[in-house]
Amino acid sequence: MNNLQADKQPKIALVTDWMTSFGGEHRVLQAFHEMFPDSPIYTTIYNEKELKEYKDAVIRTSFLNNIPFAKKKHQLFLPLMPYAFEAMDLSEYDIVLSSNHSCSKGIITKVETLHISYCHSPMRYVWEGCHKYVKENIPKIPGAMLYAKHMLHKLRQWDRLAADRVDYFIGNSHFIKRQIKKYYQRDAEVIYPPINTGNFAVAEEKEDYFLAGGRLIPNKRFDIIVEAFNELGLPLKIFGKGPDYERLVTMSKENIEFVGFVPDEDVAGLFSKAKAYIAPQLEDFGIVTVEAHSSGTPVIGLNKGGTAELVQDGINGILMKAQTKEALLDAMKQFQETTFDSAKIRQAALKYDVARFKREMHSYIERAYSEWQDFLQS
């Protein structure tokens, strides 16, 4: 908050849903922490062994943090998270900045406090993805399905009311901006997430493999990639872990290699030497797409969601027309017929760097806080 006088610096708190493993939302939280290192971070559950990046931060957790298994199975406590956030006392702060994809938007602030929510997605499992979530995650046993639908119904009602507690929304893409408008009836400004583009570089020469990776879970649709590459017979490397690992390995032919967990410094090498990165999943933004582009690597991705905002067909990748094996096979054929310029791909990706994010966020917060002060004095 550089343009404010030193004696009038607002007191800021950071809020996030949970801190159990590093994901895309934590890249934003990490940037917030670097911007405001003295601001405490409020969250429901914190697994300090998995998130050592915050060892010097002040972390204030909810009552859920003391429940056995909460740090490993935070999903089980979702019905209690609205209560956990409403119980947090943030009355001493002038600004609350939340990094939100679930319940953290529901904190209660005093009238004078400005609440800005950086929204990665409206709560997916109660809105757009609710039917798919029930189908894929709820066991088919008597009463389980009925209970799950009732719980999600109540949570959906709470989430809609909680959204009204936010003073300003920021969406991480235009795709999410439209969802915020649809489900919360609120306007939002778009600020793309921060990417450490400096950690990636263009390789002197590409190697003979394609790349995919991330959390190996059903909704990321790695099965589409496996099915397509089983048919193509082209070399493919898949990095990452997840509950879908065994199923994917079982259905894969010998041309597909699962490399497991890969440290960040080694992931950069995988990106830079790959012919292309494959991303058939529906992304809110698509951090890995920017990481691939930062390595000069084109992306073959779905023509929907955040990926459609990042991939320019024939310039820095190829867009799949549908989330199917057949669409990926068509995109692969188009890829083989297209020439890409790695240097130009990387250069265009630099606009998503961390410094840009911090600069835009500082400017937004200052402007919103000034408007809020004017509103309070009107």
PDB file of C-alpha atoms in Angstrom, residues 2 25 39 65 74 79 81 105 138 177 179 200-201 231 255 277 280 284 299 305 313 368:
ATOM      1  CA  ASN A   2       2.701   2.390  -1.097  1.00  0.00           C
ATOM      2  CA  GLU A  25      -4.405 -21.567  -5.009  1.00  0.00           C
ATOM      3  CA  SER A  39      -0.101 -10.214   7.936  1.00  0.00           C
ATOM      4  CA  ASN A  65      -7.008 -28.303  13.019  1.00  0.00           C
ATOM      5  CA  HIS A  74      -9.758 -32.359   5.192  1.00  0.00           C
ATOM      6  CA  PRO A  79     -19.793 -29.501   6.317  1.00  0.00           C
ATOM      7  CA  MET A  81     -16.009 -25.356   7.490  1.00  0.00           C
ATOM      8  CA  LYS A 105     -15.417 -16.113   1.578  1.00  0.00           C
ATOM      9  CA  ILE A 138     -20.503 -40.822  -3.136  1.00  0.00           C
ATOM     10  CA  LYS A 177     -15.519 -14.109 -13.872  1.00  0.00           C
ATOM     11  CA  GLN A 179     -19.123 -18.118 -13.106  1.00  0.00           C
ATOM     12  CA  PHE A 200      11.577 -22.110 -16.849  1.00  0.00           C
ATOM     13  CA  ALA A 201      13.666 -21.816 -19.998  1.00  0.00           C
ATOM     14  CA  GLU A 231      -3.568 -45.751 -30.197  1.00  0.00           C
ATOM     15  CA  ASN A 255       5.029 -46.188 -24.843  1.00  0.00           C
ATOM     16  CA  TYR A 277       2.178 -30.570 -23.153  1.00  0.00           C
ATOM     17  CA  PRO A 280      -7.579 -32.116 -21.929  1.00  0.00           C
ATOM     18  CA  ASP A 284     -10.259 -22.513 -14.173  1.00  0.00           C
ATOM     19  CA  VAL A 299       0.079 -26.940 -25.361  1.00  0.00           C
ATOM     20  CA  GLY A 305     -12.305 -22.663 -19.618  1.00  0.00           C
ATOM     21  CA  ASP A 313      -4.619 -22.160 -32.004  1.00  0.00           C
ATOM     22  CA  ALA A 368     -10.559  -0.601  -3.719  1.00  0.00           C
TER      23      ALA A 368
END
